[in-house]
Amino acid sequence: MAGTRHAAITGWGMAMPDRILTNADLAEMVETSDEWIVSRTGIRERRIAGTQDTTTSLSVGAARQALDRAGITADEIDLIIVGTCTPDQFLVSQACLVQAELGGTAGAFDLGAACSGFVYALATGSQFVQTGLHNRVLVIGVDTLTRFVDYTDRTTCVLFGDGAGAVVLEATDEERGLLSTVLGADGAGNKHLYIPGWGAFVPESAELFPEYRPYLQMNGNEVFRFAVRVMGDAAAEAVEQAGLSFADVDMLIPHQANLRIIDAAARRLDLPRDKVWVNVDRYGNTSAASVPIALCEAEAAGKLAEGDNLVFVAFGGGLSWAAGVVRWGTEGVCRDPACRSRRGR
Ligand SMILES: CC(C)(COP(=O)(O)OP(=O)(O)OC[C@H]1O[C@@H](n2cnc3c(N)ncnc32)[C@H](O)[C@@H]1OP(=O)(O)O)[C@@H](O)C(=O)NCCC(=O)NCCS
């Protein structure tokens, strides 16, 4: 609605590690094959953080691109939110580590919702802008989950990759940015996808420690069933909540975990393949980074136009899910430095 305050996406960026791990590489490490991985997941290769890559370095790379594109500097940002489940350290927050590199004194905090983390963080950041508390928020989705992948476990090691994506949100009176928000979780399903032993919890008996090795654990079949259900339902709910019909959707930007899950979500919204952004083949599941990376690539391919309705949808550990309709474009955002005062309107 024009006249109401909205949070337009005015900048976007992504950063990927250089190192590529192909299905053929994995077939030399575990009992698997390119044919199995492609037919069950759609993944052909993924990027793996090297020793020079950190959650911080990837975040900063994506954030710098997003700030440049928005034409602002880090000290013009009011708030930094990082959606991640693989921060470089627990104390301090990943957001403060990013700020140390970027500069500025914006508020900074992390948000943990696993692979749904970016969409949760986008919803949170948008609220700060929509309420008028802040004018500009930097939202980052980043993960280096391969640090926690067991490369002797073929059921998980073929799925994940690393990366980062970021967006800048800025205030506008035009109907831009997030138009609807669907957030959900089923905490009872927490053991279907988790990393044990990487937190303050310590088992009572020392003998239990081997069980708490810090490798990602997953019940693939349960997660698959859950994902097919919630991706479609959450996306459909987000469209309805925005007062739109499926025919109004210009592009689905889904979490890239498995091509079969993406296809199921697209079917639920009755969308043809050319309205669904897919890059899972090249990056695998980059967790919280996957939606903003997909957004950046869709934009770079010239697929997004001012006023387009995009549907973001993600699922992940928690179990959690998140979706929203984003009206693309920067209409109404004040580009004049004079109205870029630090806080408030
Ligand atoms: C993991 C996943 C790809 C497995 O695909 P699937 O079609 O369900 O396969 P299944 O788990 O039923 O396994 C079928 C067989 O393939 C085997 N298999 C598993 N991984 C394999 C691999 N990488 N290569 C070859 N065979 C593999 C299994 O051991 C099983 O063998 P069995 O029948 O002899 O026991 C799928 O369940 C999935 O994508 N789940 C969601 C995971 C996810 O998205 N996680 C992240 C959420 S953010």
CSV table of C-alpha atoms and ligand atoms in Angstrom, one decimal:
chain,number,residue,atom,x,y,z
A,1,MET,CA,0.0,0.0,0.0
A,2,ALA,CA,1.5,3.4,-1.0
A,3,GLY,CA,1.8,5.8,2.0
A,4,THR,CA,2.8,2.9,4.3
A,5,ARG,CA,6.5,2.5,5.1
A,6,HIS,CA,8.1,-0.4,3.2
A,7,ALA,CA,11.6,-1.8,3.1
A,8,ALA,CA,12.9,-2.1,-0.5
A,9,ILE,CA,15.8,-4.2,-1.4
A,10,THR,CA,18.3,-1.6,-2.9
A,11,GLY,CA,21.5,-3.6,-2.9
A,12,TRP,CA,22.4,-7.3,-3.2
A,13,GLY,CA,25.6,-9.3,-3.4
A,14,MET,CA,27.1,-12.7,-3.1
A,15,ALA,CA,30.4,-14.4,-2.4
A,16,MET,CA,31.5,-17.9,-3.1
A,17,PRO,CA,34.6,-19.9,-2.2
A,18,ASP,CA,36.8,-20.7,-5.3
A,19,ARG,CA,37.2,-24.3,-4.5
A,20,ILE,CA,34.8,-26.6,-6.5
A,21,LEU,CA,34.0,-30.1,-5.3
A,22,THR,CA,32.4,-32.1,-8.1
A,23,ASN,CA,30.3,-35.3,-8.0
A,24,ALA,CA,33.3,-37.1,-9.6
A,25,ASP,CA,35.5,-35.9,-6.7
A,26,LEU,CA,33.0,-37.2,-4.2
A,27,ALA,CA,32.8,-40.6,-5.9
A,28,GLU,CA,36.5,-40.9,-5.1
A,29,MET,CA,35.8,-40.2,-1.4
A,30,VAL,CA,32.6,-42.3,-0.7
A,31,GLU,CA,30.5,-45.0,-2.4
A,32,THR,CA,28.5,-42.8,-4.6
A,33,SER,CA,28.1,-41.7,-8.3
A,34,ASP,CA,27.4,-38.7,-10.4
A,35,GLU,CA,24.3,-40.5,-11.6
A,36,TRP,CA,22.9,-41.1,-8.1
A,37,ILE,CA,23.6,-37.6,-6.9
A,38,VAL,CA,22.1,-35.9,-9.9
A,39,SER,CA,19.0,-38.0,-10.1
A,40,ARG,CA,18.2,-37.8,-6.3
A,41,THR,CA,19.2,-34.1,-5.7
A,42,GLY,CA,20.0,-32.2,-9.0
A,43,ILE,CA,23.4,-31.3,-7.6
A,44,ARG,CA,26.5,-31.5,-9.9
A,45,GLU,CA,29.1,-29.5,-7.9
A,46,ARG,CA,29.4,-27.3,-4.9
A,47,ARG,CA,31.8,-24.7,-3.5
A,48,ILE,CA,33.8,-25.6,-0.4
A,49,ALA,CA,35.4,-23.1,1.9
A,50,GLY,CA,39.2,-23.3,1.7
A,51,THR,CA,41.6,-22.4,4.5
A,52,GLN,CA,41.5,-18.7,3.4
A,53,ASP,CA,37.7,-18.6,3.5
A,54,THR,CA,35.7,-17.9,6.7
A,55,THR,CA,32.1,-17.2,7.5
A,56,THR,CA,33.4,-13.6,8.1
A,57,SER,CA,35.3,-13.3,4.8
A,58,LEU,CA,32.4,-14.6,2.7
A,59,SER,CA,29.9,-12.4,4.6
A,60,VAL,CA,32.1,-9.3,4.0
A,61,GLY,CA,32.5,-10.1,0.3
A,62,ALA,CA,28.7,-10.3,-0.2
A,63,ALA,CA,28.0,-7.3,2.0
A,64,ARG,CA,30.5,-5.0,0.2
A,65,GLN,CA,28.8,-5.9,-3.1
A,66,ALA,CA,25.4,-5.1,-1.6
A,67,LEU,CA,26.5,-1.8,-0.2
A,68,ASP,CA,28.2,-0.8,-3.4
A,69,ARG,CA,25.1,-1.6,-5.4
A,70,ALA,CA,22.9,0.4,-3.0
A,71,GLY,CA,25.5,3.3,-3.3
A,72,ILE,CA,26.0,3.6,0.5
A,73,THR,CA,28.8,3.0,3.0
A,74,ALA,CA,28.8,0.9,6.1
A,75,ASP,CA,28.5,3.9,8.4
A,76,GLU,CA,25.1,4.8,6.8
A,77,ILE,CA,23.8,1.4,7.9
A,78,ASP,CA,21.6,1.4,11.1
A,79,LEU,CA,21.6,-2.4,11.7
A,80,ILE,CA,23.4,-5.6,10.6
A,81,ILE,CA,21.6,-8.9,10.9
A,82,VAL,CA,23.4,-12.1,10.0
A,83,GLY,CA,21.4,-15.3,9.5
A,84,THR,CA,23.8,-18.2,10.1
A,85,CYS,CA,24.2,-21.4,12.0
A,86,THR,CA,28.0,-21.5,11.4
A,87,PRO,CA,29.4,-18.3,12.9
A,88,ASP,CA,33.2,-18.2,13.1
A,89,GLN,CA,32.8,-18.1,16.9
A,90,PHE,CA,30.1,-17.8,19.5
A,91,LEU,CA,31.4,-14.8,21.4
A,92,VAL,CA,31.3,-12.3,19.7
A,93,SER,CA,28.5,-12.5,17.2
A,94,GLN,CA,29.1,-13.0,13.5
A,95,ALA,CA,27.5,-9.6,12.9
A,96,CYS,CA,30.1,-7.9,15.0
A,97,LEU,CA,32.9,-9.7,13.2
A,98,VAL,CA,31.5,-8.5,9.9
A,99,GLN,CA,31.1,-5.0,11.2
A,100,ALA,CA,34.8,-5.0,12.3
A,101,GLU,CA,35.7,-5.4,8.6
A,102,LEU,CA,33.1,-3.1,7.1
A,103,GLY,CA,33.3,-0.3,9.7
A,104,GLY,CA,30.4,1.8,11.2
A,105,THR,CA,28.6,1.5,14.6
A,106,ALA,CA,25.3,0.0,13.5
A,107,GLY,CA,23.5,-2.4,15.8
A,108,ALA,CA,24.6,-5.9,15.0
A,109,PHE,CA,23.3,-9.3,15.9
A,110,ASP,CA,22.9,-12.9,14.6
A,111,LEU,CA,19.8,-14.8,14.0
A,112,GLY,CA,19.7,-18.6,14.0
A,113,ALA,CA,17.2,-20.4,11.9
A,114,ALA,CA,19.5,-22.7,10.0
A,115,CYS,CA,18.7,-22.8,6.2
A,116,SER,CA,15.7,-20.6,6.8
A,117,GLY,CA,18.0,-18.0,8.4
A,118,PHE,CA,18.1,-15.5,5.6
A,119,VAL,CA,14.3,-15.3,5.1
A,120,TYR,CA,13.9,-15.0,8.9
A,121,ALA,CA,16.5,-12.3,9.0
A,122,LEU,CA,14.9,-10.5,6.0
A,123,ALA,CA,11.6,-10.5,7.8
A,124,THR,CA,13.2,-9.2,11.0
A,125,GLY,CA,15.2,-6.4,9.2
A,126,SER,CA,12.1,-5.4,7.2
A,127,GLN,CA,10.2,-4.9,10.5
A,128,PHE,CA,12.9,-2.4,11.8
A,129,VAL,CA,12.4,-0.4,8.6
A,130,GLN,CA,8.7,-0.7,8.4
A,131,THR,CA,8.2,0.5,11.9
A,132,GLY,CA,10.3,3.6,11.2
A,133,LEU,CA,13.0,2.7,13.8
A,134,HIS,CA,15.6,2.4,11.1
A,135,ASN,CA,16.2,3.6,7.5
A,136,ARG,CA,18.8,1.1,6.3
A,137,VAL,CA,19.4,-2.5,7.3
A,138,LEU,CA,22.1,-4.9,6.0
A,139,VAL,CA,20.8,-8.5,6.0
A,140,ILE,CA,23.3,-11.3,5.4
A,141,GLY,CA,22.7,-15.1,4.9
A,142,VAL,CA,25.9,-17.1,5.2
A,143,ASP,CA,27.0,-20.6,6.1
A,144,THR,CA,30.1,-22.7,6.0
A,145,LEU,CA,28.3,-26.0,6.8
A,146,THR,CA,30.9,-28.1,5.0
A,147,ARG,CA,33.1,-27.5,8.1
A,148,PHE,CA,30.6,-29.8,9.9
A,149,VAL,CA,30.1,-32.3,7.2
A,150,ASP,CA,31.4,-35.8,7.6
A,151,TYR,CA,33.1,-36.7,4.3
A,152,THR,CA,32.9,-40.4,5.1
A,153,ASP,CA,29.0,-40.2,5.3
A,154,ARG,CA,27.6,-40.4,1.7
A,155,THR,CA,24.1,-39.6,2.9
A,156,THR,CA,25.1,-36.0,3.8
A,157,CYS,CA,28.4,-35.1,2.3
A,158,VAL,CA,27.0,-34.8,-1.3
A,159,LEU,CA,24.4,-32.2,-0.3
A,160,PHE,CA,26.2,-29.2,1.1
A,161,GLY,CA,28.3,-26.3,-0.1
A,162,ASP,CA,29.4,-22.9,1.3
A,163,GLY,CA,28.7,-19.3,0.4
A,164,ALA,CA,27.2,-15.9,1.4
A,165,GLY,CA,24.5,-13.5,0.1
A,166,ALA,CA,23.5,-10.1,1.4
A,167,VAL,CA,20.9,-7.4,0.8
A,168,VAL,CA,20.5,-3.8,1.8
A,169,LEU,CA,17.0,-2.7,2.9
A,170,GLU,CA,16.0,0.9,2.6
A,171,ALA,CA,12.8,2.8,3.5
A,172,THR,CA,10.3,3.7,0.8
A,173,ASP,CA,6.6,4.8,0.8
A,174,GLU,CA,6.1,2.7,-2.4
A,175,GLU,CA,4.9,-0.9,-2.1
A,176,ARG,CA,8.4,-2.5,-2.4
A,177,GLY,CA,10.2,-5.2,-0.5
A,178,LEU,CA,8.5,-7.8,1.7
A,179,LEU,CA,4.7,-7.7,1.3
A,180,SER,CA,4.0,-10.8,3.4
A,181,THR,CA,5.8,-13.0,5.9
A,182,VAL,CA,5.2,-16.6,6.9
A,183,LEU,CA,7.5,-17.9,9.6
A,184,GLY,CA,7.1,-21.4,11.2
A,185,ALA,CA,8.9,-24.0,13.2
A,186,ASP,CA,8.4,-27.5,14.5
A,187,GLY,CA,10.9,-27.8,17.3
A,188,ALA,CA,9.8,-31.4,18.0
A,189,GLY,CA,11.6,-32.3,14.8
A,190,ASN,CA,15.0,-30.9,15.9
A,191,LYS,CA,16.7,-34.2,15.8
A,192,HIS,CA,16.0,-34.7,12.1
A,193,LEU,CA,18.7,-32.2,11.1
A,194,TYR,CA,21.2,-30.9,13.7
A,195,ILE,CA,24.9,-30.6,14.7
A,196,PRO,CA,25.4,-32.1,18.1
A,197,GLY,CA,28.2,-31.1,20.5
A,198,TRP,CA,28.8,-27.6,19.3
A,199,GLY,CA,27.4,-25.6,22.1
A,200,ALA,CA,27.2,-25.2,25.8
A,201,PHE,CA,25.5,-28.5,26.4
A,202,VAL,CA,27.8,-31.2,27.8
A,203,PRO,CA,26.6,-34.8,28.3
A,204,GLU,CA,26.7,-36.1,31.8
A,205,SER,CA,29.0,-39.0,31.0
A,206,ALA,CA,32.4,-38.6,29.3
A,207,GLU,CA,31.7,-41.9,27.5
A,208,LEU,CA,29.0,-40.1,25.6
A,209,PHE,CA,31.4,-37.6,24.1
A,210,PRO,CA,32.1,-39.6,20.9
A,211,GLU,CA,28.4,-39.5,20.1
A,212,TYR,CA,28.6,-35.7,20.3
A,213,ARG,CA,31.2,-35.3,17.6
A,214,PRO,CA,30.5,-32.1,15.7
A,215,TYR,CA,29.2,-33.5,12.5
A,216,LEU,CA,25.9,-32.7,10.9
A,217,GLN,CA,23.3,-35.4,11.5
A,218,MET,CA,20.3,-35.8,9.3
A,219,ASN,CA,17.3,-38.0,8.8
A,220,GLY,CA,17.1,-37.4,5.0
A,221,ASN,CA,13.7,-39.1,4.4
A,222,GLU,CA,12.0,-37.2,7.2
A,223,VAL,CA,13.5,-33.9,6.1
A,224,PHE,CA,12.5,-34.6,2.5
A,225,ARG,CA,8.9,-35.2,3.4
A,226,PHE,CA,8.8,-32.2,5.7
A,227,ALA,CA,10.4,-30.0,3.0
A,228,VAL,CA,8.0,-30.9,0.2
A,229,ARG,CA,5.0,-30.1,2.5
A,230,VAL,CA,6.2,-26.8,4.0
A,231,MET,CA,7.9,-25.3,1.0
A,232,GLY,CA,4.7,-25.4,-1.1
A,233,ASP,CA,2.3,-24.6,1.8
A,234,ALA,CA,4.5,-21.6,3.1
A,235,ALA,CA,4.9,-20.2,-0.4
A,236,ALA,CA,1.2,-20.5,-1.1
A,237,GLU,CA,0.4,-18.8,2.2
A,238,ALA,CA,2.8,-16.0,1.5
A,239,VAL,CA,1.2,-15.3,-1.9
A,240,GLU,CA,-2.3,-15.4,-0.4
A,241,GLN,CA,-1.3,-13.1,2.6
A,242,ALA,CA,0.1,-10.6,0.1
A,243,GLY,CA,-3.4,-10.5,-1.6
A,244,LEU,CA,-2.0,-12.0,-4.8
A,245,SER,CA,-2.8,-15.1,-6.9
A,246,PHE,CA,-0.3,-17.6,-8.2
A,247,ALA,CA,-0.6,-16.0,-11.6
A,248,ASP,CA,0.8,-12.8,-10.1
A,249,VAL,CA,4.1,-14.5,-9.2
A,250,ASP,CA,7.0,-13.6,-11.5
A,251,MET,CA,9.7,-15.6,-10.0
A,252,LEU,CA,10.1,-18.2,-7.2
A,253,ILE,CA,13.4,-17.9,-5.4
A,254,PRO,CA,13.5,-21.1,-3.3
A,255,HIS,CA,16.0,-22.5,-0.9
A,256,GLN,CA,18.3,-24.7,-3.0
A,257,ALA,CA,18.5,-28.0,-1.2
A,258,ASN,CA,17.2,-30.6,-3.7
A,259,LEU,CA,15.8,-30.1,-7.2
A,260,ARG,CA,12.9,-32.5,-6.4
A,261,ILE,CA,11.9,-30.4,-3.4
A,262,ILE,CA,12.1,-27.2,-5.5
A,263,ASP,CA,10.0,-28.9,-8.3
A,264,ALA,CA,7.3,-29.9,-5.7
A,265,ALA,CA,7.1,-26.2,-4.5
A,266,ALA,CA,6.8,-25.0,-8.0
A,267,ARG,CA,4.0,-27.5,-8.8
A,268,ARG,CA,2.1,-26.3,-5.7
A,269,LEU,CA,2.2,-22.7,-7.0
A,270,ASP,CA,1.5,-23.9,-10.6
A,271,LEU,CA,4.6,-22.2,-11.9
A,272,PRO,CA,6.4,-23.1,-15.1
A,273,ARG,CA,10.2,-23.8,-14.8
A,274,ASP,CA,11.2,-20.4,-16.3
A,275,LYS,CA,9.6,-18.8,-13.2
A,276,VAL,CA,11.7,-20.8,-10.8
A,277,TRP,CA,15.3,-19.9,-10.1
A,278,VAL,CA,17.5,-23.0,-9.8
A,279,ASN,CA,21.2,-23.1,-9.1
A,280,VAL,CA,21.4,-26.1,-6.8
A,281,ASP,CA,23.2,-27.9,-9.6
A,282,ARG,CA,26.3,-25.6,-9.2
A,283,TYR,CA,26.2,-24.8,-5.5
A,284,GLY,CA,24.4,-27.6,-3.6
A,285,ASN,CA,22.8,-26.5,-0.4
A,286,THR,CA,24.4,-23.4,1.0
A,287,SER,CA,22.0,-23.2,3.9
A,288,ALA,CA,21.2,-19.6,4.9
A,289,ALA,CA,23.0,-18.2,1.9
A,290,SER,CA,21.0,-20.0,-0.8
A,291,VAL,CA,18.1,-17.7,-1.2
A,292,PRO,CA,20.2,-14.4,-1.5
A,293,ILE,CA,22.6,-16.2,-3.8
A,294,ALA,CA,19.7,-17.3,-6.0
A,295,LEU,CA,18.4,-13.7,-5.9
A,296,CYS,CA,21.7,-12.3,-7.1
A,297,GLU,CA,22.0,-14.8,-9.9
A,298,ALA,CA,18.4,-14.2,-11.1
A,299,GLU,CA,19.0,-10.5,-11.1
A,300,ALA,CA,22.4,-10.9,-13.0
A,301,ALA,CA,20.6,-13.0,-15.6
A,302,GLY,CA,18.2,-10.1,-16.3
A,303,LYS,CA,15.2,-12.0,-15.0
A,304,LEU,CA,13.9,-9.4,-12.5
A,305,ALA,CA,12.1,-6.2,-13.4
A,306,GLU,CA,10.8,-3.3,-11.4
A,307,GLY,CA,7.5,-4.2,-9.7
A,308,ASP,CA,8.0,-8.0,-10.1
A,309,ASN,CA,6.5,-10.2,-7.4
A,310,LEU,CA,9.1,-12.7,-6.1
A,311,VAL,CA,8.4,-15.5,-3.7
A,312,PHE,CA,11.2,-16.4,-1.3
A,313,VAL,CA,10.8,-19.7,0.5
A,314,ALA,CA,13.1,-21.7,2.7
A,315,PHE,CA,13.2,-24.6,5.1
A,316,GLY,CA,15.8,-26.1,7.4
A,317,GLY,CA,16.9,-27.4,10.7
A,318,GLY,CA,14.6,-26.5,13.6
A,319,LEU,CA,12.7,-27.8,11.9
A,320,SER,CA,12.0,-24.3,10.5
A,321,TRP,CA,10.4,-22.7,7.5
A,322,ALA,CA,10.0,-19.1,6.2
A,323,ALA,CA,8.4,-17.5,3.1
A,324,GLY,CA,7.5,-14.1,1.9
A,325,VAL,CA,6.5,-12.2,-1.3
A,326,VAL,CA,9.0,-9.5,-2.2
A,327,ARG,CA,8.0,-6.7,-4.6
A,328,TRP,CA,11.2,-6.1,-6.5
A,329,GLY,CA,12.6,-2.6,-7.3
A,330,THR,CA,13.7,0.6,-5.7
A,331,GLU,CA,10.8,2.9,-6.5
A,332,GLY,CA,10.3,5.7,-4.0
A,333,VAL,CA,13.7,5.1,-2.2
A,334,CYS,CA,15.3,8.5,-1.6
A,335,ARG,CA,18.6,8.5,-3.5
A,336,ASP,CA,19.5,12.0,-2.2
A,337,PRO,CA,22.2,11.9,0.5
A,338,ALA,CA,20.4,14.7,2.3
A,339,CYS,CA,17.6,12.3,3.3
A,340,ARG,CA,20.0,9.7,4.4
A,341,SER,CA,20.2,10.9,8.0
A,342,ARG,CA,21.4,8.2,10.3
A,343,ARG,CA,18.3,7.2,12.3
A,344,GLY,CA,14.6,7.8,12.1
A,345,ARG,CA,13.0,9.7,9.2
B,1,LIG,C1,19.2,-37.2,1.3
B,1,LIG,C2,18.3,-37.5,0.1
B,1,LIG,C3,18.9,-36.9,-1.2
B,1,LIG,C4,18.2,-39.0,-0.1
B,1,LIG,O1,17.5,-39.4,-1.3
B,1,LIG,P1,16.4,-40.6,-1.2
B,1,LIG,O2,15.9,-40.7,-2.6
B,1,LIG,O3,15.4,-40.2,-0.1
B,1,LIG,O4,17.3,-41.8,-0.9
B,1,LIG,P2,17.2,-42.7,0.4
B,1,LIG,O5,17.6,-42.0,1.6
B,1,LIG,O6,15.9,-43.4,0.4
B,1,LIG,O7,18.3,-43.8,0.1
B,1,LIG,C5,18.2,-44.7,-1.0
B,1,LIG,C6,19.4,-45.5,-1.1
B,1,LIG,O8,20.5,-44.7,-1.5
B,1,LIG,C7,21.6,-44.8,-0.7
B,1,LIG,N1,22.4,-43.6,-0.7
B,1,LIG,C8,22.2,-42.5,0.2
B,1,LIG,N2,23.1,-41.5,-0.1
B,1,LIG,C9,23.8,-42.0,-1.2
B,1,LIG,C10,24.8,-41.4,-2.1
B,1,LIG,N3,25.3,-40.2,-1.8
B,1,LIG,N4,25.2,-42.2,-3.1
B,1,LIG,C11,24.7,-43.4,-3.4
B,1,LIG,N5,23.7,-44.0,-2.6
B,1,LIG,C12,23.3,-43.2,-1.6
B,1,LIG,C13,21.0,-45.1,0.7
B,1,LIG,O9,22.0,-45.7,1.5
B,1,LIG,C14,19.9,-46.1,0.3
B,1,LIG,O10,20.5,-47.3,0.1
B,1,LIG,P3,19.7,-48.6,0.6
B,1,LIG,O11,18.4,-48.6,-0.2
B,1,LIG,O12,20.6,-49.7,0.2
B,1,LIG,O13,19.5,-48.5,2.0
B,1,LIG,C15,16.8,-37.0,0.2
B,1,LIG,O14,16.2,-37.7,1.2
B,1,LIG,C16,16.8,-35.5,0.6
B,1,LIG,O15,17.2,-34.7,-0.2
B,1,LIG,N6,16.4,-35.2,1.8
B,1,LIG,C17,16.3,-33.8,2.3
B,1,LIG,C18,17.7,-33.4,2.7
B,1,LIG,C19,17.9,-31.9,2.9
B,1,LIG,O16,17.4,-31.2,2.1
B,1,LIG,N7,18.6,-31.5,3.9
B,1,LIG,C20,18.9,-30.2,4.1
B,1,LIG,C21,17.7,-29.4,4.6
B,1,LIG,S1,18.0,-27.7,4.7
